[in-house]
mmCIF file of C-alpha atoms in Angstrom:
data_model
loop_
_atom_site.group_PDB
_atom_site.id
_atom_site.type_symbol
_atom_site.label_atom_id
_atom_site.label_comp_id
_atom_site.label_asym_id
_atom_site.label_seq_id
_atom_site.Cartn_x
_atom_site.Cartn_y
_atom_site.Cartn_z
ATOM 1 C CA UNK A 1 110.533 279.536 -49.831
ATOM 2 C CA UNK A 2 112.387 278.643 -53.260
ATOM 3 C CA UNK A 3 115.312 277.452 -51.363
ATOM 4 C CA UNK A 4 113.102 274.751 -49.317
ATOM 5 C CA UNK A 5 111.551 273.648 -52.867
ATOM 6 C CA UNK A 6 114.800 273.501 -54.190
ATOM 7 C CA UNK A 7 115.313 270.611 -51.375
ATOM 8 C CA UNK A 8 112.323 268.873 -51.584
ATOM 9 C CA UNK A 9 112.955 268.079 -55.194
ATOM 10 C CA UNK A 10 117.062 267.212 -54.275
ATOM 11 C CA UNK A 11 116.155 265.170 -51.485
ATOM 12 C CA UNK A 12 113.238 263.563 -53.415
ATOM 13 C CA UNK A 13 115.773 262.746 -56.408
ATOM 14 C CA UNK A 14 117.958 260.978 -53.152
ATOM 15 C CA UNK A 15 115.995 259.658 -51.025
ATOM 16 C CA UNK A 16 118.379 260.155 -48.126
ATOM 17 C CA UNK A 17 118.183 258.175 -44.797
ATOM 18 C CA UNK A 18 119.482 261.045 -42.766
ATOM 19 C CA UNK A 19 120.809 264.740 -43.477
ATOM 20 C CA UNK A 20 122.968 266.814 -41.932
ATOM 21 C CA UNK A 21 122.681 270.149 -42.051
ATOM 22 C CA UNK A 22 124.202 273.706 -40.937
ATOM 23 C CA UNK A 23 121.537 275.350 -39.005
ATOM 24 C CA UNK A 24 122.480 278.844 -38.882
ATOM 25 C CA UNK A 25 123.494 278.869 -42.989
ATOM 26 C CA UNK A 26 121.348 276.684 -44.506
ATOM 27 C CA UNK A 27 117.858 275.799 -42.555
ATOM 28 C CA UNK A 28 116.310 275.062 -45.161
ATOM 29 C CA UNK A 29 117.585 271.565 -45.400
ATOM 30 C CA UNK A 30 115.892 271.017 -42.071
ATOM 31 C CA UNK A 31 112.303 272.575 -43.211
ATOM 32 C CA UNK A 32 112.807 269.810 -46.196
ATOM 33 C CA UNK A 33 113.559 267.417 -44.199
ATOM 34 C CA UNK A 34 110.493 267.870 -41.936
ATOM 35 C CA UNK A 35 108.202 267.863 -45.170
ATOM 36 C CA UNK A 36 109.496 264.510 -46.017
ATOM 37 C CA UNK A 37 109.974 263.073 -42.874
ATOM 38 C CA UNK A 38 113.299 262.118 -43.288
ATOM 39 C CA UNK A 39 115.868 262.087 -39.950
ATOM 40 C CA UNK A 40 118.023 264.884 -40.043
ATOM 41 C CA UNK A 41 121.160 266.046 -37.964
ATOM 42 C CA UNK A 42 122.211 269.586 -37.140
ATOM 43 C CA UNK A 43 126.008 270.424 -37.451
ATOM 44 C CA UNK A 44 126.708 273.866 -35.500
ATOM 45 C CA UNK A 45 130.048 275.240 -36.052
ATOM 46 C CA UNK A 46 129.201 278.362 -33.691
ATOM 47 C CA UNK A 47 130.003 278.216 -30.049
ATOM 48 C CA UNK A 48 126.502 276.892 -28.993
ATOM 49 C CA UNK A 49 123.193 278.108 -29.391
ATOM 50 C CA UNK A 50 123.748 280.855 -27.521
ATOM 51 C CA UNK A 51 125.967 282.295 -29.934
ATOM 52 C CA UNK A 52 123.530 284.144 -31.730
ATOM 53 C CA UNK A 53 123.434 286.717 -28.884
ATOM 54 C CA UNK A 54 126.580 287.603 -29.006
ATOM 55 C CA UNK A 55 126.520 288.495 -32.874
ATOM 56 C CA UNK A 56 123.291 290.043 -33.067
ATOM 57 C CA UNK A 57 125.034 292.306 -30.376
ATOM 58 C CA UNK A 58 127.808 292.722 -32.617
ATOM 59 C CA UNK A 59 125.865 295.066 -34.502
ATOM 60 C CA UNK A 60 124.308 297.133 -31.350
ATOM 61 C CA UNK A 61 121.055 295.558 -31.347
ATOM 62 C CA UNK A 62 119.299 292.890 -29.135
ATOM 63 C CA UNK A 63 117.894 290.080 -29.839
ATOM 64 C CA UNK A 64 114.568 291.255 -29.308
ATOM 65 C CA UNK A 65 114.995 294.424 -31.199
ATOM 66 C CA UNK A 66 116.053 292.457 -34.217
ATOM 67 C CA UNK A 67 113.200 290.036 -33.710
ATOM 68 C CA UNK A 68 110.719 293.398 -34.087
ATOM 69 C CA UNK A 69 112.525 294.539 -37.078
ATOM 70 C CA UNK A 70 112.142 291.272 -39.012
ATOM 71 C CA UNK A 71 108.245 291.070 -38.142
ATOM 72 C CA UNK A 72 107.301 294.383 -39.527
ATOM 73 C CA UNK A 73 109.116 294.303 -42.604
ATOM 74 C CA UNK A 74 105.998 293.362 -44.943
ATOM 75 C CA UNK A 75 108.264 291.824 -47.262
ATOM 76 C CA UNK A 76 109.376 289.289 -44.962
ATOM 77 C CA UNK A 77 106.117 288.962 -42.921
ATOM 78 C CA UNK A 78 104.697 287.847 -47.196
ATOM 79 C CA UNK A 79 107.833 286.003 -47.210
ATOM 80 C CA UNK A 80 106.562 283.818 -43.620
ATOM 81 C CA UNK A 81 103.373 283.242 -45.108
ATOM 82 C CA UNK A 82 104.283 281.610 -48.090
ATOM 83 C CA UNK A 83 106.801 279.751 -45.563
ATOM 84 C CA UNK A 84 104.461 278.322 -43.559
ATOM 85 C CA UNK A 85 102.088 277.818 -46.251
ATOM 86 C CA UNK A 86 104.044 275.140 -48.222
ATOM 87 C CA UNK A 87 105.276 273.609 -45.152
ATOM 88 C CA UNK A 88 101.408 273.686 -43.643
ATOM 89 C CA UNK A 89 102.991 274.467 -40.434
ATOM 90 C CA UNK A 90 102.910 277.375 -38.011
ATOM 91 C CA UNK A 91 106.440 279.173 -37.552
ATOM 92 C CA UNK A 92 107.964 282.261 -35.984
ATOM 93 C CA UNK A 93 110.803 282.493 -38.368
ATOM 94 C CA UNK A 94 113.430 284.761 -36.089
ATOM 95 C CA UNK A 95 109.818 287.184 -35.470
ATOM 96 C CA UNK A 96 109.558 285.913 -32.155
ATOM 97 C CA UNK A 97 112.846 284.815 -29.726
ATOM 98 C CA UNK A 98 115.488 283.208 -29.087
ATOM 99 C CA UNK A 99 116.728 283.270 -33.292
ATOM 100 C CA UNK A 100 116.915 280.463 -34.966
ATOM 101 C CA UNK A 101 115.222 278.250 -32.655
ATOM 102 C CA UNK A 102 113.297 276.653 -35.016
ATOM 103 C CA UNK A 103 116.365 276.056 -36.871
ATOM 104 C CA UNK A 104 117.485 272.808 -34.581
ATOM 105 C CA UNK A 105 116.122 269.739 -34.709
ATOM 106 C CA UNK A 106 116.132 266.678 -31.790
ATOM 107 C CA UNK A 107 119.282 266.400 -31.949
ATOM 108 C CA UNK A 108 122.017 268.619 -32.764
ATOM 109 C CA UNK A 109 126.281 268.604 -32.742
ATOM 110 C CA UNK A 110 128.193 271.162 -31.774
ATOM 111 C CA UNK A 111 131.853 271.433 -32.529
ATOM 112 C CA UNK A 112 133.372 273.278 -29.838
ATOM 113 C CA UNK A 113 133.580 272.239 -25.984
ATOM 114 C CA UNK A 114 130.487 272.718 -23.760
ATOM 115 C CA UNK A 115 132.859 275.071 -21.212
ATOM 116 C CA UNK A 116 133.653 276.831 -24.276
ATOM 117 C CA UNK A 117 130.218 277.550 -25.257
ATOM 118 C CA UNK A 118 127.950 281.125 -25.301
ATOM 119 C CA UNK A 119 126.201 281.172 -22.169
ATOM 120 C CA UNK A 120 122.363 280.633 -23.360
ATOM 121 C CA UNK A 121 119.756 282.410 -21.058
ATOM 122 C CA UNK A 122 117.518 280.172 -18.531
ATOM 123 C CA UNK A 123 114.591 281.398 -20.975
ATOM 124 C CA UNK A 124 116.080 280.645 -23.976
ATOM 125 C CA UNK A 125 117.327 277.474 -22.172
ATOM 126 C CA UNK A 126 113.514 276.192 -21.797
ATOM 127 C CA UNK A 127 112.531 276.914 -24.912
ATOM 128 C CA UNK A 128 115.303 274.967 -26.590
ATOM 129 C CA UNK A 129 114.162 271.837 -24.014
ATOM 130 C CA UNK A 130 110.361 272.088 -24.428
ATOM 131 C CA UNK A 131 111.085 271.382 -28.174
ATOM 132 C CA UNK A 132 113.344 268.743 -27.480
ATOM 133 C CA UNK A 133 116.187 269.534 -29.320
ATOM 134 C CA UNK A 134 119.093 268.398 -27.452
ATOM 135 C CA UNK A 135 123.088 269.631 -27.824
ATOM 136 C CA UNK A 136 125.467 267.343 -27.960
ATOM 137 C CA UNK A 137 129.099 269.233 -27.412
ATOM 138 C CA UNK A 138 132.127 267.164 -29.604
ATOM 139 C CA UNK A 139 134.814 269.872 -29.147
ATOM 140 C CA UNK A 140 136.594 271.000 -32.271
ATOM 141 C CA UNK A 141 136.656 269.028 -35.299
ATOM 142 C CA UNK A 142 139.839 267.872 -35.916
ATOM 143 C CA UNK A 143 141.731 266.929 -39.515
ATOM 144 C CA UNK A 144 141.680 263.297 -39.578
ATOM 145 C CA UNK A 145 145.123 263.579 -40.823
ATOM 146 C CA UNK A 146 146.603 265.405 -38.011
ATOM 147 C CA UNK A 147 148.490 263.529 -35.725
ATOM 148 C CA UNK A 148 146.855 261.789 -32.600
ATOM 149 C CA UNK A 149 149.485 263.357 -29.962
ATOM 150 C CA UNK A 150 149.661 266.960 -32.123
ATOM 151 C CA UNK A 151 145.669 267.327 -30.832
ATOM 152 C CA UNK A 152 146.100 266.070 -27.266
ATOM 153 C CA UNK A 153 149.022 268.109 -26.746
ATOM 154 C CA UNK A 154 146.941 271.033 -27.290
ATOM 155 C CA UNK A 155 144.093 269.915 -25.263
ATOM 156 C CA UNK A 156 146.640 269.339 -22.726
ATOM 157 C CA UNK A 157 147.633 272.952 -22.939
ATOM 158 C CA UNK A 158 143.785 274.576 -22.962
ATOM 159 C CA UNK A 159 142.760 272.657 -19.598
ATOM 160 C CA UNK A 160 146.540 273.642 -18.006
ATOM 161 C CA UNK A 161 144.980 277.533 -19.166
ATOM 162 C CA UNK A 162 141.811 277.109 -17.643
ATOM 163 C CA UNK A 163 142.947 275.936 -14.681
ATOM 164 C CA UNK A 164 145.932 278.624 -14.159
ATOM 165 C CA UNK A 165 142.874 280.811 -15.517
ATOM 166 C CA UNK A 166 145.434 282.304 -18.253
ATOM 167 C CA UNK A 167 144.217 283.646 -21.148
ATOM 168 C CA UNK A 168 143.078 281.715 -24.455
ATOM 169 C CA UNK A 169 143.645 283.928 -27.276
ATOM 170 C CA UNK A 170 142.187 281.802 -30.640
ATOM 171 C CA UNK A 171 143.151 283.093 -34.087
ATOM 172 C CA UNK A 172 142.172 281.562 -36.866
ATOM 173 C CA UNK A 173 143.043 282.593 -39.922
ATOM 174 C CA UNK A 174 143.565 279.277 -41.555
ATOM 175 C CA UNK A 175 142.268 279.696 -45.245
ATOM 176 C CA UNK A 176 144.387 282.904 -45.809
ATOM 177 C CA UNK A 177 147.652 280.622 -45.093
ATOM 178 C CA UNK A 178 147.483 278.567 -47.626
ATOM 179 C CA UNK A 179 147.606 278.359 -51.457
ATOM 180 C CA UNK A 180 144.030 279.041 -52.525
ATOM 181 C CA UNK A 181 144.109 281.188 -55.685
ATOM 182 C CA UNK A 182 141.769 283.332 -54.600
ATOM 183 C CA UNK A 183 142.255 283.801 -50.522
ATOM 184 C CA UNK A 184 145.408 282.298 -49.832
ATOM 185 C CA UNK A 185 148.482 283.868 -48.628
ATOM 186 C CA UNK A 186 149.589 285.488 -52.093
ATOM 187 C CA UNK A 187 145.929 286.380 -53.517
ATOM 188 C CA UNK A 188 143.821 289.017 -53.075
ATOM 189 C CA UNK A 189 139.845 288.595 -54.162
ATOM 190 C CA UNK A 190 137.064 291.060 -55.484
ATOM 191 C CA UNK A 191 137.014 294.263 -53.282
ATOM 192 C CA UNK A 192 139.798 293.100 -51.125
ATOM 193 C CA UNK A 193 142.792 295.086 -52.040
ATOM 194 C CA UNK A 194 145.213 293.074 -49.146
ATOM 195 C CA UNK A 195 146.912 289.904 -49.939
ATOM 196 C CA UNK A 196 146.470 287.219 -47.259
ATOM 197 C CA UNK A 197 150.366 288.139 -46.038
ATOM 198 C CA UNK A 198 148.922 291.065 -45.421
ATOM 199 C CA UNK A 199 146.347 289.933 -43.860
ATOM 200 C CA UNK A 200 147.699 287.886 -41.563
ATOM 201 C CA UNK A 201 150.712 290.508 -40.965
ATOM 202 C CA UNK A 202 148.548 293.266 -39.796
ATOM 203 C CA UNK A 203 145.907 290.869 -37.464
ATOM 204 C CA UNK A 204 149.087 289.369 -36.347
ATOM 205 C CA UNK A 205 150.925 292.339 -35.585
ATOM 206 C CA UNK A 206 147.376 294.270 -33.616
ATOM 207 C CA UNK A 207 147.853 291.213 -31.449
ATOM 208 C CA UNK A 208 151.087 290.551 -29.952
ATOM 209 C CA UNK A 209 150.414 294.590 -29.364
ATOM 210 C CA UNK A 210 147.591 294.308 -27.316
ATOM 211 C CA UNK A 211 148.917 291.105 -25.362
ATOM 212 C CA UNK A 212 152.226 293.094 -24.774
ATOM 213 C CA UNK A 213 150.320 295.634 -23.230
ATOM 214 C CA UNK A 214 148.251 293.111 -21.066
ATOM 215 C CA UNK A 215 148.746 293.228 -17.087
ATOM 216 C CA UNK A 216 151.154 290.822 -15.227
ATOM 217 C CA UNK A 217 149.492 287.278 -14.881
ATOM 218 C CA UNK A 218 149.776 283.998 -16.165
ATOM 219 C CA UNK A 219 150.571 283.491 -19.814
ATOM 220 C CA UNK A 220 148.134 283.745 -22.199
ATOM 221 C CA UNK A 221 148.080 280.570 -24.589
ATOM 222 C CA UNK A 222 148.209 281.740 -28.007
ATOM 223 C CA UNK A 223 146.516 279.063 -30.650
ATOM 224 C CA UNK A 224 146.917 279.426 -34.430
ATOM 225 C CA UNK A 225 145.209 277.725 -37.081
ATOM 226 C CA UNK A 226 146.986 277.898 -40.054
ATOM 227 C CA UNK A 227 145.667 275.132 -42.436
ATOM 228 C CA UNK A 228 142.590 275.256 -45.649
ATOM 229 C CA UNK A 229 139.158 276.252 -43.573
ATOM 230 C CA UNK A 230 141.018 277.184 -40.553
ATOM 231 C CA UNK A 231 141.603 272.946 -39.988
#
């Protein structure tokens, strides 16, 4: 509730014509948005919609079981109220599924390829198209300084591995690479006794283990990110 105030009185100071917003980390751009009328554009970074299945799983719940947690916790269910109080508008707030639904708006970009995507129920499916928001699928964003043939050579290589139906083994460990003071390949930060060598040494090294032990098939393409953000 303080967040969304905090961007009603940014946005009113700005007077944007259109924002873009993350809708997983920072939704309440969109709620502001929707006070003031003013055209807004999610930016997923996640692998689709969908993708919040697979991490509320990560922590051996389902979606629906974390849906029932969040709605009788009385400090959220105040927390709601006061929600949909100074946005006069009725909202499930991740109490009802799929998550984050009301998190998109009409339309909504996602960087990674559609094939490449969560799988998103049929149910959640027709929720997502009764409110209209629509998913358009970019594929990765790539560093506008990275050469032109560098990025369709790869692309090259990730449809040769879905066709040969090899496996595509993605590790990104990009902002530990580089020369950040605080997370780059010589620091370590706050309760994080390893330096990013280390880091990247020990995911590195749990890797090429478990693909050596992998059965006789294709070859799996390995991709590495190794630039600031994972770029």
């Amino acid at each position: 509730e303080k967040l969304i105030s905090v961007f009603l009185d940014f946005f009113r100071s700005l007077s944007p014509k259109v924002v873009v917003y993350c809708p997983i980390r920072c939704p309440y751009a969109h709620f502001a948005s929707q006070v003031l009328r003013i055209r807004d554009v999610s930016l997923l970074t996640e692998p689709g919609p969908g993708s919040m299945i697979r991490e509320v799983r990560k922590f051996g719940e389902t979606p629906g079981q974390l849906a029932e947690r969040i709605r009788s916790n009385t400090a959220n269910a105040k927390a709601v109220e006061g929600i949909r109080a100074l946005l006069k508008k009725v909202l499930s707030l991740n109490t009802f599924e799929p998550l984050c639904h009301e998190n998109y708006t009409q339309l909504n970009l996602v960087a990674t390829l559609q094939s490449l995507a969560d799988p998103l129920s049929e149910k959640d499916a027709c929720v997502y198209f009764a409110q209209g928001n629509k998913f358009e699928f970019l594929g990765p964003l790539r560093d506008p300084f990275s050469p032109e043939e560098t990025c369709s050579e790869l692309m090259d290589e990730i449809r040769e591995a879905v066709y040969t139906r090899s496996d595509i083994v993605y590790v990104s460990m990009g902002q530990i690479t580089g020369d950040d003071p605080r997370h780059g390949w010589n620091a370590s930060f706050g309760d994080n006794l390893l330096t990013g060598k280390q880091i990247c040494h020990a995911i590195y090294r749990v890797m090429f283990r478990e693909l050596g032990k992998a059965k006789v098939g294709p070859t799996p393409l390995v991709i590495f990110t190794v630039g600031k953000h994972g770029t």
